[in-house]
Coordinates of C-alpha atoms and ligand atoms in Angstrom, one line a residue:
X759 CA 13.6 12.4 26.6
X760 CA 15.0 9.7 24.6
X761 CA 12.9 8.1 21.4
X762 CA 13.7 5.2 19.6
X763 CA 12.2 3.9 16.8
X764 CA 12.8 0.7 15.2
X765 CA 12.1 0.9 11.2
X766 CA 13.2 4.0 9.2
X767 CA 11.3 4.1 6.5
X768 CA 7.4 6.0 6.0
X769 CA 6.1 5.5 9.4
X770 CA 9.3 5.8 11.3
X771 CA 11.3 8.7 9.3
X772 CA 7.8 10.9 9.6
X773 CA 7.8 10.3 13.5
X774 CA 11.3 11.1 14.1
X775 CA 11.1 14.3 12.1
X776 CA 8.1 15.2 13.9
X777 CA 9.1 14.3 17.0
X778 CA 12.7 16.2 16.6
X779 CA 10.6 19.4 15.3
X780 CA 8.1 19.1 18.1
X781 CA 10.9 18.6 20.9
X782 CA 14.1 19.9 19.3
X783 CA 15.4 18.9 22.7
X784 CA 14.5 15.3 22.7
X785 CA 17.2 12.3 21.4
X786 CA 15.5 10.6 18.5
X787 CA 17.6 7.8 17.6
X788 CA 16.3 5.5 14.4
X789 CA 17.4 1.6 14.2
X790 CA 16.9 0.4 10.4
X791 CA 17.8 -3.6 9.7
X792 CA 18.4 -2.2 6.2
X793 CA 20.6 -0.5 4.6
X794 CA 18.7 2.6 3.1
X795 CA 15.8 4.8 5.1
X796 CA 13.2 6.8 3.4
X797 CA 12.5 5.4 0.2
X798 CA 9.3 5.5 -1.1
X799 CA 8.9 1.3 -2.0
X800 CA 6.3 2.1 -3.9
X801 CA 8.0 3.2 -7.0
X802 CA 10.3 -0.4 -7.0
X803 CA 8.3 -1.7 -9.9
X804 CA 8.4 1.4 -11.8
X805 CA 12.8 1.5 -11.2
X806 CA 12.8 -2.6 -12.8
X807 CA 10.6 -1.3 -15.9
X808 CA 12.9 1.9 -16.0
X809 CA 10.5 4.6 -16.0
X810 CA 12.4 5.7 -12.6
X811 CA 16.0 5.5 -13.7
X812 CA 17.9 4.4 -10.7
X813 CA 16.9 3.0 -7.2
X814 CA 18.3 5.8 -5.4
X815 CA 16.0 8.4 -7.3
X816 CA 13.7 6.7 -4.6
X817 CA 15.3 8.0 -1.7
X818 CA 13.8 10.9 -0.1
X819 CA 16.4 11.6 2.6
X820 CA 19.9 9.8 3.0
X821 CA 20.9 9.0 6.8
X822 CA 23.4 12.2 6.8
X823 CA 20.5 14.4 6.4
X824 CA 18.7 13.0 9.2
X825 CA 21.9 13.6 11.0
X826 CA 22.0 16.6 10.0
X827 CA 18.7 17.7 11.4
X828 CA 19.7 15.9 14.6
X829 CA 18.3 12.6 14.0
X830 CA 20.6 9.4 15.2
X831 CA 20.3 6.8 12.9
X832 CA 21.8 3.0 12.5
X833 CA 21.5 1.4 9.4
X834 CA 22.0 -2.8 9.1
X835 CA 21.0 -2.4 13.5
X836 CA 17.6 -4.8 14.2
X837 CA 16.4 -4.2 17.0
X838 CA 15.8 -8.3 18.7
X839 CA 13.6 -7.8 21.7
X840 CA 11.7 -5.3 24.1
X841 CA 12.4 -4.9 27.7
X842 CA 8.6 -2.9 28.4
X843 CA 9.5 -2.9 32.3
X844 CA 12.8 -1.9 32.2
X845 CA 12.4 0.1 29.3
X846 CA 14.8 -0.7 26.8
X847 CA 15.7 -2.7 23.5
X848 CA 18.1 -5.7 22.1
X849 CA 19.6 -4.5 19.2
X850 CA 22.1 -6.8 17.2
X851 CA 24.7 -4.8 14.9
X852 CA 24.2 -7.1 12.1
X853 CA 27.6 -6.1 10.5
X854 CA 29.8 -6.7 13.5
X855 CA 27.6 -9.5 15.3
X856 CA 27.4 -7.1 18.6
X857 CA 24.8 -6.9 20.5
X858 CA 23.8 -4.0 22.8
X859 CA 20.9 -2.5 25.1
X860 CA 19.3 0.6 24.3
X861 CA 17.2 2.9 26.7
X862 CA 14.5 4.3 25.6
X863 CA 11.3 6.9 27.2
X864 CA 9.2 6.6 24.4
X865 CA 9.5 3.4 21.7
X866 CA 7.9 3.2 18.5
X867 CA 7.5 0.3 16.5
X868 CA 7.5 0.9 12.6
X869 CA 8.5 -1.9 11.1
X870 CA 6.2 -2.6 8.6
X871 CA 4.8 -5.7 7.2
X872 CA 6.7 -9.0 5.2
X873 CA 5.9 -10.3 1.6
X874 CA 3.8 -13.9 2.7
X875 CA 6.0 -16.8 1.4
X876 CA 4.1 -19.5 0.8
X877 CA 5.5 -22.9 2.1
X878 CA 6.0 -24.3 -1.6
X879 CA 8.3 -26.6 -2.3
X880 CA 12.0 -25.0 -3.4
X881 CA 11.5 -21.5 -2.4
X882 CA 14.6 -21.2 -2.0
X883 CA 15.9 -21.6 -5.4
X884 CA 17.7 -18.7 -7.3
X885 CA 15.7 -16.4 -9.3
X886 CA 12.8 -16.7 -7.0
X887 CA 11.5 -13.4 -5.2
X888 CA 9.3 -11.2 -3.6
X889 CA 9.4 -7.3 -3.9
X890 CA 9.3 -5.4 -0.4
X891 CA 12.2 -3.5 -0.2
X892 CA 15.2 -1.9 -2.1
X893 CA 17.4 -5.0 -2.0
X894 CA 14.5 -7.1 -3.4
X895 CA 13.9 -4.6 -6.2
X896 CA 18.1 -5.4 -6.8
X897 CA 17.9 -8.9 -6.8
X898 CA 15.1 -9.1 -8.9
X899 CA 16.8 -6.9 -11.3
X900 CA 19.9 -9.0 -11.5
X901 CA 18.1 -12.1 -12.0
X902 CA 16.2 -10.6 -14.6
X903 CA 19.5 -10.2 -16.7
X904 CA 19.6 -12.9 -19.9
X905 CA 16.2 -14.0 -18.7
X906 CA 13.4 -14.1 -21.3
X907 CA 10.3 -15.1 -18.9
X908 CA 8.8 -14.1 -15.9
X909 CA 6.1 -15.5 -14.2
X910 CA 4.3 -13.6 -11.5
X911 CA 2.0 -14.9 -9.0
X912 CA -0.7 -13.1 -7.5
X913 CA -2.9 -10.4 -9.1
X914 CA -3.4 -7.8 -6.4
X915 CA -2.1 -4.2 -7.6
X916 CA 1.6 -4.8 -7.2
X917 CA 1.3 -8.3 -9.0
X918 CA -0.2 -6.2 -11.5
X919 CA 2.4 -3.5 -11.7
X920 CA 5.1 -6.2 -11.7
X921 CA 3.7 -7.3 -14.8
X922 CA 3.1 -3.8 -17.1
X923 CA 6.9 -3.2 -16.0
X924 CA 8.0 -6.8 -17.2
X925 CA 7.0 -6.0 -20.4
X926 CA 8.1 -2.8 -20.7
X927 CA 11.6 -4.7 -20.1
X928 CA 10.7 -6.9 -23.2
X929 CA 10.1 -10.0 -21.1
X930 CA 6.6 -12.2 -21.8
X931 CA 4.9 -12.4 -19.1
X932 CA 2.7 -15.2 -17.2
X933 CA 0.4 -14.5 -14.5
X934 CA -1.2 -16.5 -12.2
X935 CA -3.9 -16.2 -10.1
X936 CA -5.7 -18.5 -7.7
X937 CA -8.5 -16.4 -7.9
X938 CA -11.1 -15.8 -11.3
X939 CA -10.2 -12.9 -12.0
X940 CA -7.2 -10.2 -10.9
X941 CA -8.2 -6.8 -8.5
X942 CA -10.4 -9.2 -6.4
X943 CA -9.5 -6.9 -3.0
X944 CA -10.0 -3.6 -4.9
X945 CA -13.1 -3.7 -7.4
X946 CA -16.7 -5.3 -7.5
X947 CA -16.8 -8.4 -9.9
X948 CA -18.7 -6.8 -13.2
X949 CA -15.2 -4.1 -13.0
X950 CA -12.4 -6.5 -13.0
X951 CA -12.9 -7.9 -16.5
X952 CA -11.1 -4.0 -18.0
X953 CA -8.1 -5.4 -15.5
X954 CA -8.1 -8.4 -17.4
X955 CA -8.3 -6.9 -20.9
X956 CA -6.5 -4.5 -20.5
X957 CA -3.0 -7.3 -19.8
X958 CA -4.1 -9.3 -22.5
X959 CA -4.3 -6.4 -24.9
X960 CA -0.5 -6.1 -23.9
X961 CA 0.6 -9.7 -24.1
X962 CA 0.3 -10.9 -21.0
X963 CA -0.5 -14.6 -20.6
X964 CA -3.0 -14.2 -17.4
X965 CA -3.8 -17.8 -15.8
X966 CA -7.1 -17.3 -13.7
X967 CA -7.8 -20.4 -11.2
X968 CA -4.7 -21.1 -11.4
X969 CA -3.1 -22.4 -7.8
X970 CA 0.5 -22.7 -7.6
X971 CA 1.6 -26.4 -6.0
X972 CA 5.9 -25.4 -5.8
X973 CA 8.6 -24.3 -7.7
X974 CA 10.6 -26.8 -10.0
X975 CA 14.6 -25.8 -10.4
X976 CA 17.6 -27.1 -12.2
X977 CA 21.1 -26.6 -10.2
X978 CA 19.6 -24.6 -7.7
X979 CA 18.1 -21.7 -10.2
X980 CA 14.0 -22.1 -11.0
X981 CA 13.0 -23.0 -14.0
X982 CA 9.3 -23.0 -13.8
X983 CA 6.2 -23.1 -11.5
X984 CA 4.5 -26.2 -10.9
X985 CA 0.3 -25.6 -10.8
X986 CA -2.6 -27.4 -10.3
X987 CA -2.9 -26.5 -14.6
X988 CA 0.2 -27.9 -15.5
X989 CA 4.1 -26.7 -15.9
X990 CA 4.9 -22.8 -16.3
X991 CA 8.2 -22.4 -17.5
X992 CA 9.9 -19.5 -16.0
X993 CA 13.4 -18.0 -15.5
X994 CA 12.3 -15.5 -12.7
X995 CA 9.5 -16.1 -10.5
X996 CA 8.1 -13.3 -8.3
X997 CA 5.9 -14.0 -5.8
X998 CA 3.2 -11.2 -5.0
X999 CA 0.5 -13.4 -3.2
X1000 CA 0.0 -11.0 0.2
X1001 CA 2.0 -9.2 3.5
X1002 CA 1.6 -9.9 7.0
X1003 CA 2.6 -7.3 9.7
X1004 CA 5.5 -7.0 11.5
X1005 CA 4.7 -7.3 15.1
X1006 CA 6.6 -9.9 16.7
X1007 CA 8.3 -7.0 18.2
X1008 CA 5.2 -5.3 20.0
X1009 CA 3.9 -9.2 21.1
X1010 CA 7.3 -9.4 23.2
X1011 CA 6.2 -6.1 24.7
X1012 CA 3.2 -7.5 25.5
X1013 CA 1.6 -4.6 23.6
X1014 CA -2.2 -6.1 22.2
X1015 CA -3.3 -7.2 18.2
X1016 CA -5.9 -6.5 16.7
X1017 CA -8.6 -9.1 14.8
X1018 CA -6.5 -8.3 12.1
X1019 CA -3.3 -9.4 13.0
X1020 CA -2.0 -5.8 12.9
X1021 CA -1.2 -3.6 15.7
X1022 CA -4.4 -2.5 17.7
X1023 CA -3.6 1.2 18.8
X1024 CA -5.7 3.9 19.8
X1025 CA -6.5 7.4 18.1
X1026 CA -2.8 8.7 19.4
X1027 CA -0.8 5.6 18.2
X1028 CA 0.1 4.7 21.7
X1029 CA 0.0 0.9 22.4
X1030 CA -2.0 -0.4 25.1
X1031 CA 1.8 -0.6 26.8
X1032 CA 2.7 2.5 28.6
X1033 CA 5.6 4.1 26.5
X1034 CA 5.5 1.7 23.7
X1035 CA 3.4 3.1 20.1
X1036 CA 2.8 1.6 16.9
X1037 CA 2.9 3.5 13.4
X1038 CA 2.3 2.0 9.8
X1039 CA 1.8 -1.1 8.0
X1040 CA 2.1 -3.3 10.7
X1041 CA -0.9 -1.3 12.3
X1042 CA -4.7 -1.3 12.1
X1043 CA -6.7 1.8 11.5
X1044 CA -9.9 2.7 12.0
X1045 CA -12.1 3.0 8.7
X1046 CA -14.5 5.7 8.9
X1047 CA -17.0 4.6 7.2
X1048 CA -17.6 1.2 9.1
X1049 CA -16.3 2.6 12.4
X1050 CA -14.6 -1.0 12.5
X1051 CA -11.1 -1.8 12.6
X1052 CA -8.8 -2.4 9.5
X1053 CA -5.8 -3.1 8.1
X1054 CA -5.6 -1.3 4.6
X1055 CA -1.0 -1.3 4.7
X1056 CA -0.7 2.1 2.4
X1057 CA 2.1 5.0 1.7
X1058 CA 0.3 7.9 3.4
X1059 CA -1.4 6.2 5.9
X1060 CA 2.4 5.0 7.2
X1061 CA 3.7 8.3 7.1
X1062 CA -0.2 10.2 8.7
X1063 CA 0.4 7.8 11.6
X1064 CA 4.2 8.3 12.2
X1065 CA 3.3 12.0 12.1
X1066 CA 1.0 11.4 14.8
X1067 CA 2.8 9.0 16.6
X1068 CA 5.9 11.6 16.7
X1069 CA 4.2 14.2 17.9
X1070 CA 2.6 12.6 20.7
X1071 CA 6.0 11.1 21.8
X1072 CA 7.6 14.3 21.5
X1073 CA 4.8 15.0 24.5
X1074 CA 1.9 16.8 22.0
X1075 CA -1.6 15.3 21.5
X1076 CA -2.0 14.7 17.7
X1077 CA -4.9 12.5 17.2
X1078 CA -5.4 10.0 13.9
X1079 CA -8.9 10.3 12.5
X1080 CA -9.0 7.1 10.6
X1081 CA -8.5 6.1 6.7
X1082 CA -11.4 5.3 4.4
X1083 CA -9.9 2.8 2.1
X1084 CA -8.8 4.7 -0.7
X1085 CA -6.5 3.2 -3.3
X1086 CA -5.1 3.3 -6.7
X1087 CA -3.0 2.1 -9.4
X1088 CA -2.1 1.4 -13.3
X1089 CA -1.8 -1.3 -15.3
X1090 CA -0.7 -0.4 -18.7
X1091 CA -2.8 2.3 -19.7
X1092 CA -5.7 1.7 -17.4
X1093 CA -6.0 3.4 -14.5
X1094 CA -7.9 2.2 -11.4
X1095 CA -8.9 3.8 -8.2
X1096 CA -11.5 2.7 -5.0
X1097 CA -11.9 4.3 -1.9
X1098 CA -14.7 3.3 1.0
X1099 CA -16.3 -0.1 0.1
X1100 CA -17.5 -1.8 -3.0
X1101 CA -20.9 -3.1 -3.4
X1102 CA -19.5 -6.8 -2.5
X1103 CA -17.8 -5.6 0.7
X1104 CA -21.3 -3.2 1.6
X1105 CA -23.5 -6.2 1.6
X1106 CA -21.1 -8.6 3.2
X1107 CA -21.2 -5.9 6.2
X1108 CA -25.1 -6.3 6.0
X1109 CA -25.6 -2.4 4.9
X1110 CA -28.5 -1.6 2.7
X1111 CA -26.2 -0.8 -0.1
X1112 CA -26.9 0.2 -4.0
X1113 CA -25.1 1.2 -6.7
X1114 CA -24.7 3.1 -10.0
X1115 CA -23.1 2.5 -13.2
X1116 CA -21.9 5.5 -15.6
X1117 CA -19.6 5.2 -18.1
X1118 CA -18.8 9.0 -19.5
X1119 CA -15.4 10.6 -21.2
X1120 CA -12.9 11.5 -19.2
X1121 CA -13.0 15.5 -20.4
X1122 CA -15.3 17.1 -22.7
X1123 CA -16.4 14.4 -25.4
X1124 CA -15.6 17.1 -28.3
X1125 CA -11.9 18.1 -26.8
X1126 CA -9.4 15.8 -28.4
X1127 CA -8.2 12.4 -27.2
X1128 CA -11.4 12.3 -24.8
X1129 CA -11.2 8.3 -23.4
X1130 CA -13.9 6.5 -21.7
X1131 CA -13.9 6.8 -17.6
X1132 CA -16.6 4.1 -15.9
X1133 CA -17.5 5.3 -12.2
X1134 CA -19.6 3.1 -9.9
X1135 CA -21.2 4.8 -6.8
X1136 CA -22.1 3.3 -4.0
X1137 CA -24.2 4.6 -1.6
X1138 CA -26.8 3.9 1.5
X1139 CA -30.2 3.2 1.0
X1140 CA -32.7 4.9 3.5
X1141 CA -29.8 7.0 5.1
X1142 CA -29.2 8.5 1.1
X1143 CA -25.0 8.2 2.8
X1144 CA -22.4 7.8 0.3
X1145 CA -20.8 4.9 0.9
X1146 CA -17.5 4.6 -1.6
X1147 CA -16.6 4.9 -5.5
X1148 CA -14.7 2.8 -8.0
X1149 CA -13.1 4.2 -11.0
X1150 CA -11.4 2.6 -13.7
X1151 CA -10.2 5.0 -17.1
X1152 CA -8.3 4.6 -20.4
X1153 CA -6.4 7.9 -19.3
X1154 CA -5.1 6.4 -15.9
X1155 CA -5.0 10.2 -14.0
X1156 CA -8.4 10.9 -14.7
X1157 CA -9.2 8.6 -11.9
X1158 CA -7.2 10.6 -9.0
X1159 CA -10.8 12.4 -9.2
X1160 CA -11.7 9.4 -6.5
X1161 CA -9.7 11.8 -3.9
X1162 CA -13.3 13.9 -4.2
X1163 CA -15.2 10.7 -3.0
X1164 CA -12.7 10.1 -1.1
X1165 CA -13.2 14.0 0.6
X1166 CA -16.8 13.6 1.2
X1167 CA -16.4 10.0 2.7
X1168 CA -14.1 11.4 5.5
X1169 CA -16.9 14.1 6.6
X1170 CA -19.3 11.5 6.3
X1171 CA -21.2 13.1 3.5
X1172 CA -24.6 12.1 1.7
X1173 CA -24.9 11.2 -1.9
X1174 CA -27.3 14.5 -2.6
X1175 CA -24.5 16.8 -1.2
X1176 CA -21.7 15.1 -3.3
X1177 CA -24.2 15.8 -6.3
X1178 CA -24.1 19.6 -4.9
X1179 CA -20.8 20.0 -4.8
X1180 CA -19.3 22.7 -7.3
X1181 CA -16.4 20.8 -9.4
X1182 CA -13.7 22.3 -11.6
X1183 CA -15.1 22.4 -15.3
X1184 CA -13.4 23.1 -18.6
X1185 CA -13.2 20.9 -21.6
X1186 CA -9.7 19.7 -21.3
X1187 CA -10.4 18.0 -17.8
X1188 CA -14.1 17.3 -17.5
X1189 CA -17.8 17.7 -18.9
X1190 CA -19.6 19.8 -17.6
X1191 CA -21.6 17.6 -15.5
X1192 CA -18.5 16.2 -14.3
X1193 CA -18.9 11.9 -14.2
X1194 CA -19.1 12.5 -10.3
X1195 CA -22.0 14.4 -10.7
X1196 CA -23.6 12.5 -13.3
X1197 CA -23.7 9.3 -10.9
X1198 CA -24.5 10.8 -7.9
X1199 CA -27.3 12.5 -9.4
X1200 CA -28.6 9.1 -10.7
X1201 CA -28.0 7.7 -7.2
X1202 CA -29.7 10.3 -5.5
Ligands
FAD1389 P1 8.1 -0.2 5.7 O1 8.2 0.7 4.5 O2 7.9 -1.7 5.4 O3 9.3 0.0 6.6 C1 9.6 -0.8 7.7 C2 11.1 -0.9 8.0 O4 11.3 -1.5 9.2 C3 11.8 -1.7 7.0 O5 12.8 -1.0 6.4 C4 12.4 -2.9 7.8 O6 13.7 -3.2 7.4 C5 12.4 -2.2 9.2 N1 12.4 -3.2 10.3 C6 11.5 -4.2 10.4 N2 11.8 -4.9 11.5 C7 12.9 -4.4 12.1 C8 13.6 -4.6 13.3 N3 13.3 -5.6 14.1 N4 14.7 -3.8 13.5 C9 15.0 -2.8 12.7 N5 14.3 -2.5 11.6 C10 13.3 -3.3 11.3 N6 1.5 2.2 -1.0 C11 0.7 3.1 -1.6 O7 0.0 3.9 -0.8 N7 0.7 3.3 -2.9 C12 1.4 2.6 -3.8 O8 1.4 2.8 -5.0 C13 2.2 1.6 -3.2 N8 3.0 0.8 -4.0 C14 3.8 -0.2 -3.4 C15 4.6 -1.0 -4.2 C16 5.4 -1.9 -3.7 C17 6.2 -2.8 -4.6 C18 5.5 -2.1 -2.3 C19 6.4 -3.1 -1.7 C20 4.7 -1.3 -1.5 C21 3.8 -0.3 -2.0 N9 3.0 0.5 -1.2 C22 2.2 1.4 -1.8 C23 3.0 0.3 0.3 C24 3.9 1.3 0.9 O9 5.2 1.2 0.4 C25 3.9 1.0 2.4 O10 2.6 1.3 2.9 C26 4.9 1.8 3.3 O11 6.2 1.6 2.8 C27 4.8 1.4 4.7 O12 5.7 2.1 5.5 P2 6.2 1.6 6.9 O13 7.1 2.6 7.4 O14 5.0 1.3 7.7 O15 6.8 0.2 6.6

């Protein structure tokens, strides 16, 4: 039995270590473009505003490990095209310009999605970026040396992160978004105003319905951003506006898309191609609160589907249940969190939806340094089914409690049992109606 997967880092490092533990037998080779496998990208902003001291303090496990467990892997190899009949792969030693064809009884495609790059005007000039990958994070870091302003477009969470580590740095800081207001994808309209305070509390110089028209330069290196609102000087410009998935791969294996634009696989990550499966951010899931399909490109649901994916090409039945939209982030000292849908995204589906509002403390209002915590619940009319949460906190961990809605989402739970439910309580962490409770109980 011989696996290959193309992509080494969440999806496809989970599925070759699962598939090596399931069949120690089996040949599980790994083709990365890159250079580095196993890096958790998300911590790239946090390495540029140095509260992670050193890109490789995000690597979880260096290719000699792999090796050492019995895993083949190829940094700086892409793999070019899919042979579905014959079974094999193009893959181009990008080094030594070689090219070669690989068998394979079982492929998976891992290969994650790419940063959009609008077609602007100068792109291509120096100190222009987007942040995807460790090499990004590097370049972005070098250009940032002797530079005194960033400007940052697009105001989803990592446009947001991008700018609370800027500043950390010491740079200022100008935003744009096309948009009215930042968070748009993540929390209802009356929430995303604390986003916005919260950056201007901190200095930075946030430009809603603001649309970007191209980049303006001086000997090939940008010097500002050119918007429908005038001139933004910049010396760095990062561009954070979206991803699309990786899937040119799997259309050249015939292999079928979703609505989406992601990967359409079923419940054991297999392709609709015999042999061929698909793991990660270039995949759809299945939300399981809408039973439709989506693409929500996160950490854990990469590495849940490799998991799967390596099991069942290691010839096990592992089955993925589905995601339910849970996400969450910080921006200074805010911390924000949603899982299953907002209000908005309810009653665009047509569902009979209503919320509550409760702003509480975080812990026990008489234990020191308690910090306000507003929680909007969403739930079902007539069916009384929970149907998400959003939290946003002046503490930002008080709002991993979302993992609890996040729980009784996945077993489909009603808004009376989430009330029900018996929550940790002591002063340091919550009251003792916890905020949970208190807005389940009004939404009951
Ligand atoms: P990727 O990590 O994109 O890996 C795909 C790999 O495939 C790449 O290394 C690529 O080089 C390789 N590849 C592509 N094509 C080929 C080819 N033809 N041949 C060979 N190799 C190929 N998620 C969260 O849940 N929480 C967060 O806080 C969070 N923060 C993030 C912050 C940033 C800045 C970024 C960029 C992402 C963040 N994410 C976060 C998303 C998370 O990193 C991804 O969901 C996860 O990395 C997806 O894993 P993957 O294996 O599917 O794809």
């Amino acid at each position: 039995m011989r696996i290959v997967i193309v992509g080494g880092v969440a999806a496809g490092m989970s599925a070759a270590s699962r598939a090596k533990r399931f069949d120690p037998d089996a040949e599980v080779v790994v083709f990365e473009r890159g250079d580095f496998i196993s890096y958790g990208a998300c911590g790239l902003p946090y390495v540029l505003g140095g509260a992670v001291g050193e890109w490789d303090d995000l690597i979880a496990r260096t290719p000699a490990q792999m090796r050492g467990r019995g895993i083949g892997v190829q940094l700086g190899h892409e793999v070019t095209g899919v042979d579905a009949e014959a079974r094999t792969v193009t893959v181009l030693d990008r080094a030594a310009g070689r090219v070669a064809t690989e068998p394979y009884d079982r492929l998976l495609v891992a290969t994650g999605v790419s940063a959009v790059r609008p077609d602007w005007a100068q792109t291509d000039l120096a100190g222009v970026h987007v942040l995807r990958e460790i090499p990004d994070g590097q370049a972005i870091a070098d250009s940032l040396k002797g530079a005194g302003r960033v400007c940052i477009v697009g105001g989803g969470y990592i446009g947001l992160e991008l700018a609370e580590n800027m500043c950390r740095q010491g740079l200022s800081v100008v935003l744009l978004e096309r948009n009215p207001d930042v968070g748009g994808r993540v929390l209802d309209p009356e929430y995303r105003p604390r986003l916005l305070d919260e950056l201007g509390r901190h200095g930075v110089d946030v430009r809603c319905g603001t649309t970007v028209e191209g980049l303006i330069g001086k000997a090939g290196r940008v010097t500002g951003v050119q918007t429908d609102g005038g001139l933004v000087r910049a010396d760095v410009v990062v561009v954070a506006v979206g991803v699309k998935p990786n899937v040119d791969l799997l259309r050249a294996a015939g292999a079928r898309l979703g609505k989406t634009g992601a990967a359409a696989v079923d419940v054991r990550q297999q392709t609709n191609v015999d042999g061929v499966y698909a793991a990660g951010d270039n995949c759809e899931s299945l939300h399981r609160v809408t039973r439709r399909r989506v693409h929500i490109p996160l950490g854990l649901t990469a590495n849940r589907m490799g998991r799967i994916a390596g099991i069942n090409m290691a010839g096990g039945d592992a089955k993925f249940p589905g995601v339910v939209g849970t996400s969450i982030f910080k921006v200074f000292g805010l911390g924000v969190a949603r899982t299953g849908l907002t209000q908005g995204e309810a009653a665009a589906l047509g569902l009979n939806a209503v919320s509550v509002d409760v702003t509480s403390t975080d812990h026990a209002g008489y234990y020191a340094d308690a910090r306000p915590i507003h929680v909007r619940l969403t739930g079902e009319r007539g069916t009384g089914r929970l149907l998400g949460g959003q939290l946003v906190a002046e503490n930002p961990l008080s709002v991993k409690r979302v993992d609890v809605i996040a729980a009784h989402l996945h077993s489909r739970g009603k808004v009376e049992d989430l009330f029900q439910m018996d929550l940790a309580y002591a002063p340091p962490f919550s009251g003792v109606w916890d905020v949970l409770l208190v807005a389940a109980d009004r939404l009951n």
